[in-house]
């Protein structure tokens, strides 16, 4: 992994983990609220600041827990650009980025843990790992949850479980999600049907950047909808089960595609590679579409000399805020398209496996 | 120049000559008929064969004239594929390729000279050189004409000059033409207007493969229409004059394009390069379009490491008959698209200038 000058290291973007060819990341998010404060919707700015100071104290305990060094960042202290970078890296929500009055985020050094303070709930504990690692992410999130709970009083009801602002999060307060790359199902025109069926079994499907965004680069976020009733482990096993089915179908779709039209698939992949490594200017949409084709080609061994993680890295780094962070200044659309093309050329060149050692 | 296995060396495809960046080739064609035979339209097969035998005798004299070794090929002895290859190399006309009964062609070894026997006229003497070399081509064609005239009796009228089947060729029997690459004027949407104006001054504009074909790859053939009246030298000077004007306008259009949209031009060129060097399958139309962009990029020094002649070579070699000749067998459209892509990848790789000597 090459360093990202100007953009912090984010663990999930480095790839790796089980089923990393299809699963970009696994995320566990816990919604927690503090007993002694009204829900954020009713919270005044003073109380919001109190919660931030409270969590600032907890940050030290978190750093002592062996999960990396934690830092609390106030939205008010971050530039709008830095906040948008955090959104693009999936570390805070777009709404949270806009909450300069009371918003804060606690991050560990490899960004595998992010705790939003005063988002829709007082605390949103998130653990984000590469590949299909929901149980691992759950274990980490639980440890973070335990450290915090040792120092604050959570709003908890013996019957209803963790109390949350939105009733859909009531109970376990957990949301588990996976980010999956499904170009085979999209190319075979099966993705829409399959993913809409997931809705019937309590799963939600979104695009790469959350609700309302289309599936850029054939990347989908699948998450559990239900939080009340089953235990956390059951919810996670459930999502893992559905994800495995989806992965099987994706693999079958890829095999069939390749078997039925090997030349067509190779052509698609090689053209994407040719354009990505040569284009002088490129839009965000075209880049992510071609990067998806590139990654498919790497997974199918059509392009065996390119390291796959370049996809995970570039689908984030080519977003507008990350680009401007890399440039160290605001860029207009034209400048972004030029820098995006250059960044892609350079990163793919750096991601070539050396043929001689 | 790498050898073309299966496809003979053709001098004009090797590029070079004055203004070779814009002028692919210069052609002089002389229409001649034999006094003792009716025009080809009225010629019986027996008489056609007589003319071929007569010219077979002349072939030896041509070989002795210091213009290379000449060979007479009967259409009847060539496979349909071999005839189509000659058409694609601009050595015979499509109509002539279909004349198995009485058609023949005399070629010298570098294919700079081709003499069609029993085409629309008994003899069509053609000299084809790279770059803007109309006077040079005229000098060669004249020498060929003189050698032939020493051994046959031309149909000639003191008042009307050389007698030809079609009155438009009457007089000098000469047609001079240049094949020019005008991507700048096409991109600036000025080509149509400029070229249609040429019609008003006795010039004819056609596409890369003669009448009725569109300007594939932004390559246009410009030739004189008038053969009666001015002398051969005047006709040639006339065409050179118009060509030079066209070249000036093309160069201005390129400079303006590059000045006004450098990034756009670079992007167009680099994408063409990326696709040509990576595509796994490619149609004839897409190939020639991208090859034109590639050549523009070489001329503009955007792509300084690719030798320009690869364009001249590939716009012919990627045509269906040449491809099949290279493959040594008939190919369906799918197979041609695959071979075309491979050939382009290989030839561009071979056309890279070595950075270290």
XYZ file of C-alpha atoms in Angstrom:
714
model
C 0.000 0.000 0.000
C 1.472 3.291 -1.064
C 0.954 6.200 1.263
C -1.780 8.653 0.354
C -0.177 12.036 0.762
C -2.804 14.270 2.270
C -5.340 11.489 2.769
C -5.087 9.350 5.923
C -4.703 5.618 5.796
C -8.059 3.829 6.020
C -7.886 0.134 6.751
C -10.826 -1.134 4.710
C -9.470 0.569 1.583
C -6.396 -1.649 1.766
C -8.487 -4.697 0.887
C -7.790 -8.147 2.226
C -9.877 -10.373 4.474
C -11.971 -13.415 3.545
C -13.795 -13.288 0.176
C -11.997 -10.016 -0.480
C -12.462 -10.508 -4.229
C -16.173 -9.780 -3.858
C -16.569 -8.202 -0.434
C -14.883 -4.832 -0.114
C -15.769 -4.293 3.526
C -17.818 -5.453 6.491
C -19.312 -2.946 8.824
C -20.902 -3.206 12.255
C -22.588 -0.118 13.572
C -24.052 0.177 17.063
C -26.507 2.942 17.971
C -26.172 4.055 21.591
C -27.638 6.920 23.588
C -26.792 8.411 26.945
C -29.310 8.061 29.764
C -28.767 11.580 31.081
C -29.382 13.532 27.883
C -32.333 14.006 25.554
C -32.047 12.350 22.128
C -29.984 14.452 19.664
C -33.163 15.697 17.963
C -34.020 17.519 21.206
C -30.474 18.306 22.315
C -29.328 21.910 22.793
C -25.861 23.010 21.671
C -24.641 23.278 25.267
C -25.621 19.720 26.070
C -24.111 18.594 22.792
C -20.789 20.145 23.828
C -21.097 18.433 27.232
C -21.406 15.057 25.520
C -18.370 15.814 23.360
C -16.322 16.689 26.461
C -17.558 13.533 28.155
C -16.471 11.457 25.160
C -13.150 13.272 25.029
C -12.458 11.755 28.427
C -13.477 8.315 27.161
C -11.106 8.640 24.199
C -8.124 8.154 26.504
C -9.632 4.942 27.871
C -10.235 3.748 24.339
C -6.587 4.385 23.452
C -5.606 2.286 26.458
C -7.741 -0.667 25.304
C -5.310 -1.986 22.718
C -7.420 -0.989 19.674
C -5.057 1.678 18.422
C -4.715 5.316 19.288
C -7.996 7.246 19.282
C -8.523 10.927 18.493
C -11.634 13.043 18.834
C -12.268 15.485 16.011
C -14.929 18.217 16.269
C -16.762 18.925 13.027
C -16.358 22.618 13.881
C -12.571 22.224 13.783
C -12.531 20.442 10.441
C -12.678 22.210 7.084
C -15.701 21.382 4.935
C -13.270 19.507 2.656
C -11.880 17.370 5.487
C -15.413 16.474 6.528
C -16.332 15.441 3.008
C -13.197 13.284 2.884
C -14.433 11.438 5.978
C -17.796 10.904 4.259
C -16.127 9.519 1.153
C -14.078 7.162 3.289
C -17.318 5.901 4.892
C -16.220 7.127 8.331
C -19.033 9.609 8.971
C -22.447 10.167 7.405
C -23.171 13.086 5.068
C -25.640 14.485 7.647
C -22.995 14.339 10.343
C -20.572 16.300 8.168
C -23.073 19.156 8.183
C -23.421 19.206 11.985
C -20.787 21.804 12.866
C -22.664 22.810 16.048
C -22.455 19.559 18.010
C -20.932 16.941 15.734
C -17.708 15.109 16.526
C -16.065 11.864 15.557
C -13.624 9.625 17.402
C -11.314 7.696 15.100
C -8.572 5.182 15.755
C -5.363 5.454 13.775
C -6.144 2.913 11.049
C -9.720 4.196 10.766
C -11.156 0.721 11.375
C -13.134 2.262 14.260
C -15.147 5.447 14.041
C -17.525 6.763 16.691
C -19.826 9.551 15.589
C -20.874 11.746 18.506
C -24.257 13.524 18.305
C -25.356 12.065 15.027
C -28.918 10.673 14.904
C -28.011 8.960 18.191
C -25.559 10.241 20.766
C -23.097 7.576 19.725
C -22.757 5.615 16.571
C -19.968 3.090 17.065
C -18.722 1.722 13.771
C -16.162 -0.934 13.019
C -15.194 -1.303 9.356
C -12.910 -4.124 8.164
C -11.873 -5.437 4.745
C -13.514 -8.564 3.286
C -16.262 -10.630 4.898
C -15.429 -10.117 8.572
C -18.701 -9.310 10.259
C -18.031 -11.393 13.354
C -14.588 -9.857 13.695
C -16.033 -6.361 13.268
C -18.729 -7.226 15.815
C -16.092 -8.373 18.297
C -14.189 -5.100 17.918
C -17.344 -2.953 18.114
C -18.354 -4.814 21.278
C -14.995 -4.128 22.900
C -15.350 -0.439 22.052
C -18.919 -0.523 23.364
C -17.727 -2.102 26.628
C -14.987 0.459 27.163
C -17.460 3.291 26.620
C -20.144 1.692 28.778
C -17.663 1.499 31.673
C -17.585 5.310 31.686
C -21.047 6.487 30.624
C -24.649 5.468 31.345
C -26.417 4.111 28.249
C -30.156 4.565 27.756
C -31.298 0.955 28.070
C -34.619 -0.676 28.754
C -34.786 -4.289 29.966
C -37.641 -5.047 27.610
C -36.830 -2.930 24.582
C -33.052 -3.036 24.824
C -30.975 -0.044 23.696
C -33.139 3.005 23.186
C -32.590 4.849 19.939
C -33.860 7.994 18.282
C -35.369 6.097 15.382
C -37.467 3.057 16.385
C -35.972 1.021 13.526
C -32.731 0.890 15.511
C -34.363 -0.079 18.796
C -33.248 -3.231 20.588
C -29.773 -4.322 19.691
C -29.088 -1.004 17.999
C -26.992 -2.946 15.574
C -26.711 -2.561 11.883
C -24.477 -4.970 10.038
C -23.589 -4.340 6.436
C -21.326 -5.571 3.693
C -20.120 -3.721 0.636
C -20.091 -6.174 -2.272
C -18.843 -5.843 -5.838
C -21.293 -7.563 -8.175
C -20.339 -6.784 -11.779
C -21.192 -10.315 -12.929
C -24.787 -10.079 -11.736
C -25.132 -6.581 -13.165
C -23.749 -7.648 -16.549
C -26.058 -10.687 -16.544
C -28.936 -8.336 -15.641
C -29.716 -10.378 -12.553
C -28.656 -7.898 -9.875
C -31.921 -5.940 -9.766
C -34.115 -8.983 -9.297
C -31.854 -10.670 -6.754
C -31.303 -7.576 -4.678
C -34.981 -6.626 -4.623
C -35.730 -10.080 -3.224
C -33.425 -9.303 -0.302
C -35.880 -6.602 0.759
C -38.464 -9.300 1.406
C -36.232 -10.981 3.977
C -35.401 -7.882 5.976
C -32.315 -6.749 4.112
C -31.704 -3.300 2.653
C -29.662 -2.709 -0.470
C -28.013 0.621 -1.229
C -25.365 2.011 -3.541
C -21.740 2.655 -2.691
C -22.538 5.936 -0.948
C -25.604 5.004 1.076
C -29.278 5.667 0.590
C -30.444 7.154 -2.646
C -27.167 6.726 -4.494
C -27.135 4.345 -7.375
C -24.778 1.386 -7.406
C -21.686 3.188 -8.650
C -19.107 0.762 -9.945
C -21.451 -2.181 -9.327
C -20.776 -1.865 -5.606
C -23.762 -2.532 -3.354
C -24.206 -2.177 0.380
C -26.360 -4.901 1.867
C -27.459 -4.477 5.479
C -29.925 -5.868 7.965
C -33.107 -3.897 8.512
C -34.388 -5.583 11.681
C -32.705 -4.716 14.997
C -35.379 -5.839 17.451
C -35.975 -9.537 18.133
C -33.053 -11.680 17.067
C -29.749 -11.485 18.931
C -26.772 -9.685 17.428
C -25.129 -12.995 16.520
C -28.282 -14.195 14.789
C -28.523 -10.955 12.813
C -24.920 -11.238 11.740
C -25.213 -14.913 10.818
C -28.282 -14.046 8.857
C -26.486 -11.375 6.833
C -23.481 -13.630 6.331
C -25.803 -16.331 5.016
C -27.433 -14.012 2.514
C -24.098 -12.546 1.521
C -22.657 -16.007 0.858
C -25.624 -16.819 -1.372
C -25.109 -13.560 -3.222
C -21.403 -14.314 -3.643
C -22.182 -17.781 -5.010
C -24.548 -16.263 -7.519
C -22.023 -13.607 -8.458
C -19.357 -16.257 -8.991
C -21.741 -18.341 -11.134
C -22.693 -15.285 -13.147
C -19.002 -14.500 -13.761
C -18.220 -18.070 -14.775
C -21.161 -18.176 -17.137
C -20.281 -14.801 -18.640
C -16.698 -15.865 -19.169
C -17.670 -19.250 -20.570
C -20.259 -17.842 -22.946
C -18.335 -14.772 -24.084
C -14.692 -14.979 -23.096
C -13.618 -12.593 -25.836
C -16.270 -10.070 -24.888
C -15.242 -10.127 -21.231
C -11.542 -9.850 -22.081
C -12.289 -6.975 -24.421
C -14.310 -5.141 -21.779
C -11.564 -5.587 -19.196
C -8.653 -4.716 -21.479
C -10.397 -1.623 -22.816
C -11.035 -0.460 -19.255
C -7.361 -1.026 -18.467
C -6.296 0.789 -21.625
C -8.485 3.790 -20.867
C -7.627 3.967 -17.167
C -3.899 3.815 -17.826
C -3.983 6.376 -20.637
C -6.914 8.791 -20.348
C -5.830 12.354 -19.792
C -9.069 13.457 -18.161
C -11.878 11.365 -16.713
C -15.163 11.932 -14.904
C -15.978 10.306 -11.607
C -18.740 8.193 -13.123
C -16.646 6.878 -15.992
C -13.715 6.193 -13.660
C -15.716 4.081 -11.256
C -17.402 2.195 -14.084
C -14.047 1.372 -15.657
C -12.490 0.549 -12.286
C -15.240 -2.015 -11.768
C -14.384 -3.600 -15.128
C -10.696 -3.539 -14.184
C -11.355 -5.265 -10.879
C -13.510 -7.887 -12.581
C -10.607 -8.549 -14.937
C -8.173 -8.899 -12.049
C -10.502 -11.345 -10.287
C -10.950 -13.353 -13.513
C -7.185 -13.417 -14.034
C -7.510 -11.607 -17.347
C -5.282 -8.955 -15.784
C -3.074 -10.925 -13.482
C -0.377 -8.276 -13.158
C -2.454 -5.670 -11.342
C -2.988 -5.832 -7.588
C -6.734 -5.917 -6.778
C -6.639 -3.466 -3.861
C -6.114 -0.619 -6.319
C -9.876 -0.809 -6.928
C -10.820 -0.364 -3.243
C -8.376 2.475 -2.983
C -9.368 4.300 -6.157
C -13.150 4.117 -5.837
C -12.672 6.349 -2.797
C -9.642 8.438 -3.781
C -11.226 9.481 -7.084
C -14.181 11.096 -5.292
C -14.192 14.906 -5.385
C -13.226 15.623 -1.759
C -10.404 13.071 -1.613
C -9.040 14.454 -4.873
C -9.008 17.985 -3.523
C -7.426 16.774 -0.306
C -4.697 15.107 -2.363
C -4.223 18.291 -4.390
C -4.149 20.362 -1.202
C -6.585 22.896 -2.677
C -10.049 23.400 -4.093
C -10.387 22.208 -7.683
C -13.068 22.894 -10.257
C -14.657 20.030 -12.180
C -12.194 20.284 -15.059
C -9.189 20.217 -12.727
C -10.652 17.281 -10.820
C -11.105 15.306 -14.034
C -7.468 15.944 -14.938
C -6.137 15.063 -11.493
C -8.391 11.998 -11.284
C -6.976 10.689 -14.555
C -3.413 11.305 -13.376
C -4.022 9.709 -9.990
C -5.506 6.614 -11.623
C -2.596 6.330 -14.052
C -0.090 6.633 -11.220
C -1.842 4.310 -8.797
C -2.354 1.571 -11.354
C 1.299 1.878 -12.363
C 2.211 1.525 -8.672
C -0.134 -1.466 -8.364
C 1.580 -3.502 -11.063
C 3.085 -6.670 -9.686
C 6.763 -6.796 -10.393
C 7.474 -9.632 -12.789
C 11.076 -9.833 -11.657
C 12.013 -9.773 -7.997
C 9.559 -1.441 -41.457
C 8.724 -4.910 -40.225
C 7.975 -7.538 -42.811
C 4.315 -8.371 -43.402
C 4.193 -12.144 -43.427
C 1.755 -13.137 -46.129
C 1.259 -9.580 -47.355
C 3.765 -8.171 -49.855
C 5.717 -5.050 -49.184
C 4.012 -1.989 -50.637
C 6.148 1.114 -50.826
C 3.566 3.823 -50.120
C 2.521 2.047 -46.894
C 6.008 2.581 -45.511
C 5.398 6.324 -45.293
C 8.110 8.908 -45.852
C 8.472 11.564 -48.516
C 7.811 15.308 -48.259
C 4.902 16.406 -46.007
C 4.530 12.766 -44.976
C 2.799 13.825 -41.775
C -0.283 14.827 -43.771
C 0.144 13.249 -47.191
C 0.054 9.456 -47.127
C 0.654 8.984 -50.823
C 0.845 10.605 -54.239
C -0.489 8.822 -57.249
C -0.147 9.393 -60.992
C -2.302 7.287 -63.233
C -2.105 7.298 -67.030
C -4.900 5.890 -69.193
C -3.613 4.334 -72.427
C -5.204 2.257 -75.166
C -3.809 0.187 -77.968
C -4.427 1.309 -81.529
C -5.054 -2.197 -82.860
C -7.776 -3.288 -80.470
C -11.279 -2.098 -79.691
C -11.764 -0.381 -76.330
C -12.161 -2.891 -73.455
C -15.937 -2.367 -73.394
C -16.066 -3.945 -76.860
C -13.168 -6.368 -76.447
C -13.720 -10.141 -76.793
C -11.994 -12.557 -74.382
C -9.642 -13.754 -77.119
C -8.444 -10.244 -77.889
C -8.123 -9.566 -74.175
C -5.804 -12.547 -73.857
C -3.812 -11.295 -76.840
C -3.246 -7.978 -75.097
C -2.135 -9.785 -71.926
C 0.374 -11.842 -73.933
C 1.581 -8.688 -75.665
C 2.097 -7.010 -72.290
C 3.807 -10.105 -70.933
C 6.459 -9.444 -73.518
C 6.705 -5.814 -72.467
C 7.140 -6.845 -68.815
C 10.679 -8.028 -69.577
C 11.544 -4.671 -71.094
C 10.123 -2.934 -68.045
C 12.304 -5.061 -65.757
C 15.299 -3.995 -67.831
C 14.509 -0.287 -67.398
C 15.889 0.064 -63.858
C 12.513 0.484 -62.144
C 12.594 -2.807 -60.293
C 11.576 -6.292 -61.315
C 8.120 -6.485 -62.908
C 5.695 -9.412 -62.827
C 2.447 -9.894 -64.704
C -0.369 -11.453 -62.685
C -3.592 -12.654 -64.351
C -6.722 -12.107 -62.287
C -7.740 -15.642 -63.271
C -4.647 -17.016 -61.524
C -5.211 -15.086 -58.305
C -7.570 -16.205 -55.546
C -10.449 -13.845 -54.793
C -8.676 -13.058 -51.511
C -5.404 -12.113 -53.234
C -7.296 -9.825 -55.587
C -9.039 -8.098 -52.681
C -5.649 -7.610 -51.026
C -4.461 -5.770 -54.142
C -7.571 -3.587 -53.973
C -6.953 -2.777 -50.318
C -3.362 -1.861 -51.127
C -4.653 0.533 -53.812
C -2.883 -1.426 -56.559
C -5.946 -2.396 -58.598
C -9.527 -1.152 -58.722
C -12.431 -3.145 -57.236
C -13.899 -3.536 -60.759
C -10.624 -4.913 -62.055
C -10.548 -7.508 -59.269
C -13.796 -8.902 -60.678
C -12.486 -9.206 -64.243
C -11.246 -12.786 -64.190
C -11.819 -13.180 -67.928
C -9.326 -10.638 -69.285
C -7.917 -8.762 -66.286
C -4.215 -8.710 -65.432
C -1.861 -6.471 -63.506
C 1.843 -5.803 -63.885
C 3.564 -4.899 -60.617
C 7.130 -4.008 -59.763
C 8.665 -5.489 -56.645
C 8.051 -2.605 -54.238
C 4.554 -2.079 -55.674
C 5.295 1.560 -56.447
C 4.258 0.804 -60.038
C 1.148 -1.059 -61.076
C -0.184 -1.426 -64.603
C -3.731 -2.714 -64.898
C -4.313 -4.493 -68.196
C -7.838 -4.514 -69.652
C -9.453 -2.353 -67.038
C -11.621 0.508 -68.331
C -8.736 1.241 -70.684
C -6.318 -1.290 -72.115
C -3.626 0.047 -69.831
C -3.801 1.977 -66.617
C -0.267 2.876 -65.598
C -0.062 3.889 -61.960
C 2.836 5.127 -59.896
C 2.217 5.428 -56.147
C 4.780 7.013 -53.809
C 4.741 8.077 -50.150
C 4.277 11.743 -49.189
C 3.756 14.640 -51.588
C 5.746 13.409 -54.594
C 3.522 14.003 -57.590
C 6.312 15.186 -59.890
C 8.440 12.223 -58.870
C 5.523 9.851 -59.495
C 4.889 11.538 -62.833
C 8.526 11.095 -63.818
C 8.361 7.376 -63.014
C 5.007 6.904 -64.758
C 6.416 8.645 -67.830
C 9.405 6.333 -67.933
C 7.081 3.338 -67.718
C 4.891 4.891 -70.414
C 7.921 5.373 -72.683
C 9.123 1.785 -72.274
C 5.665 0.478 -73.131
C 5.220 2.872 -76.048
C 8.460 1.576 -77.533
C 6.795 -1.824 -77.945
C 3.107 -1.163 -78.608
C 1.071 1.297 -80.693
C -1.004 3.655 -78.546
C -4.328 5.024 -79.724
C -3.430 8.690 -80.096
C -5.003 11.573 -81.956
C -2.987 14.688 -82.721
C -5.854 16.920 -81.737
C -7.478 15.030 -78.895
C -4.381 13.388 -77.480
C -4.591 9.936 -75.938
C -7.889 8.268 -76.741
C -9.690 6.758 -73.773
C -12.836 4.750 -73.172
C -14.364 7.443 -71.019
C -14.193 10.965 -72.490
C -13.294 12.401 -69.061
C -9.867 10.815 -69.433
C -9.292 12.047 -72.967
C -6.225 14.123 -73.756
C -3.405 13.602 -71.330
C -5.111 10.526 -69.881
C -3.607 11.576 -66.612
C -5.151 11.509 -63.188
C -3.070 12.824 -60.337
C -4.202 12.272 -56.780
C -3.022 12.635 -53.212
C -4.227 10.795 -50.135
C -4.306 13.271 -47.248
C -5.000 12.811 -43.536
C -7.137 15.720 -42.313
C -8.282 14.999 -38.733
C -7.825 18.626 -37.691
C -10.210 19.932 -40.333
C -12.705 17.161 -39.571
C -12.588 17.862 -35.823
C -12.991 21.574 -36.502
C -15.929 20.710 -38.800
C -14.285 22.526 -41.690
C -13.443 19.532 -43.894
C -16.826 19.259 -45.596
C -16.962 22.892 -46.639
C -13.342 23.086 -47.778
C -13.431 19.880 -49.740
C -16.705 20.684 -51.458
C -15.120 23.921 -52.658
C -12.443 21.872 -54.390
C -15.163 20.474 -56.668
C -15.681 23.952 -58.067
C -12.081 24.141 -59.258
C -11.996 20.801 -61.033
C -10.880 18.612 -58.147
C -12.610 15.451 -56.944
C -12.603 14.350 -53.322
C -13.191 10.762 -52.294
C -12.725 8.583 -49.230
C -9.832 6.231 -48.529
C -11.226 3.521 -50.780
C -12.361 5.494 -53.800
C -15.743 6.663 -55.002
C -18.714 6.257 -52.730
C -16.717 5.342 -49.628
C -16.812 7.785 -46.779
C -13.614 9.298 -45.453
C -12.558 6.431 -43.188
C -9.985 7.566 -40.670
C -10.214 11.165 -41.933
C -8.239 10.159 -45.003
C -9.308 11.852 -48.229
C -8.245 11.323 -51.824
C -8.030 14.527 -53.786
C -7.563 14.258 -57.543
C -7.808 16.315 -60.685
C -10.954 15.938 -62.752
C -9.843 17.662 -65.950
C -7.519 15.797 -68.333
C -8.046 17.739 -71.529
C -6.537 21.182 -71.986
C -3.719 21.851 -69.577
C -0.452 19.965 -69.850
C 0.417 17.187 -67.425
C 2.824 19.482 -65.586
C 0.170 22.153 -65.242
C -2.315 19.637 -63.906
C 0.169 18.370 -61.375
C 1.239 21.844 -60.280
C -2.407 22.707 -59.923
C -3.075 19.757 -57.630
C 0.093 20.427 -55.637
C -1.031 24.016 -55.166
C -4.432 23.005 -53.850
C -2.915 20.303 -51.692
C -0.489 22.771 -50.113
C -3.380 25.081 -49.284
C -5.250 22.181 -47.746
C -2.198 21.215 -45.716
C -1.803 24.770 -44.443
C -5.409 24.803 -43.357
C -5.058 21.409 -41.716
C -1.993 22.599 -39.808
C -3.801 25.745 -38.690
C -6.812 23.712 -37.598
C -4.549 21.417 -35.561
C -2.730 24.306 -33.926
C -5.996 26.007 -33.045
C -7.493 22.809 -31.664
C -4.443 22.154 -29.555
C -4.230 25.740 -28.339
C -7.920 25.949 -27.473
C -8.321 22.512 -25.949
C -4.951 20.913 -25.238
C -6.377 18.609 -22.574
C -9.205 17.503 -24.827
C -6.816 16.680 -27.668
C -4.419 14.837 -25.353
C -7.311 12.897 -23.889
C -8.599 11.912 -27.314
C -5.151 10.775 -28.421
C -4.252 8.930 -25.218
C -7.591 7.138 -25.106
C -7.111 6.010 -28.699
C -3.645 4.750 -27.778
C -5.008 2.991 -24.678
C -7.752 1.272 -26.632
C -5.591 0.321 -29.610
C -2.885 -1.180 -27.410
C -5.323 -3.082 -25.206
C -8.589 -3.904 -26.975
C -9.130 -7.622 -27.391
C -11.482 -7.296 -30.351
C -12.097 -4.325 -32.638
C -14.140 -3.521 -35.704
C -12.629 -2.097 -38.862
C -14.481 1.207 -38.434
C -13.456 1.733 -34.825
C -9.870 0.743 -35.595
C -9.433 3.242 -38.386
C -11.098 5.999 -36.359
C -8.755 5.377 -33.418
C -5.733 5.007 -35.701
C -6.486 8.471 -37.070
C -6.516 9.857 -33.510
C -3.273 8.016 -32.784
C -1.595 9.462 -35.847
C -2.795 12.951 -34.951
C -1.225 12.456 -31.526
C 2.067 11.352 -33.042
C 2.111 14.369 -35.359
C 1.314 16.702 -32.438
C 4.063 15.110 -30.350
C 1.562 14.016 -27.703
C 2.742 10.490 -28.439
C 6.351 10.967 -29.359
C 7.384 7.374 -28.780
C 5.333 5.807 -31.589
C 6.600 5.764 -35.170
C 4.062 7.449 -37.485
C 4.258 4.932 -40.333
C 2.325 2.450 -38.215
C -0.786 4.406 -39.267
C -0.161 4.045 -43.020
C 0.565 0.381 -42.511
C -2.398 -0.430 -40.271
C -5.126 1.422 -42.161
C -4.497 -1.085 -44.940
C -3.498 -4.213 -42.991
C -6.615 -4.040 -40.805
C -8.901 -4.319 -43.839
C -10.691 -7.662 -44.201
C -8.731 -9.145 -47.105
C -5.297 -8.190 -45.747
C -6.241 -9.674 -42.385
C -7.266 -12.941 -43.979
C -4.125 -12.965 -46.060
C -2.090 -12.514 -42.870
C -4.054 -15.304 -41.191
C -3.583 -17.526 -44.227
C -7.268 -18.473 -44.233
C -10.824 -17.198 -44.502
C -12.060 -15.562 -41.283
C -15.563 -14.669 -40.184
C -16.307 -11.192 -38.832
C -15.726 -12.225 -35.202
C -12.356 -13.788 -36.026
C -11.342 -10.751 -38.045
C -12.149 -8.433 -35.135
C -9.981 -10.556 -32.833
C -7.079 -10.769 -35.273
C -7.355 -7.076 -36.095
C -7.032 -6.188 -32.404
C -4.030 -8.512 -31.995
C -2.342 -7.193 -35.129
C -2.785 -3.608 -33.961
C -1.414 -4.408 -30.504
C 1.613 -6.136 -32.021
C 2.335 -3.557 -34.694
C 2.108 -0.619 -32.314
C 4.387 -2.453 -29.877
C 6.829 -2.954 -32.762
C 6.506 0.719 -33.729
C 7.607 2.039 -30.350
C 10.806 4.012 -30.614
C 13.474 2.578 -28.426
C 14.263 5.073 -25.674
C 17.735 3.609 -25.160
C 20.018 2.894 -28.087
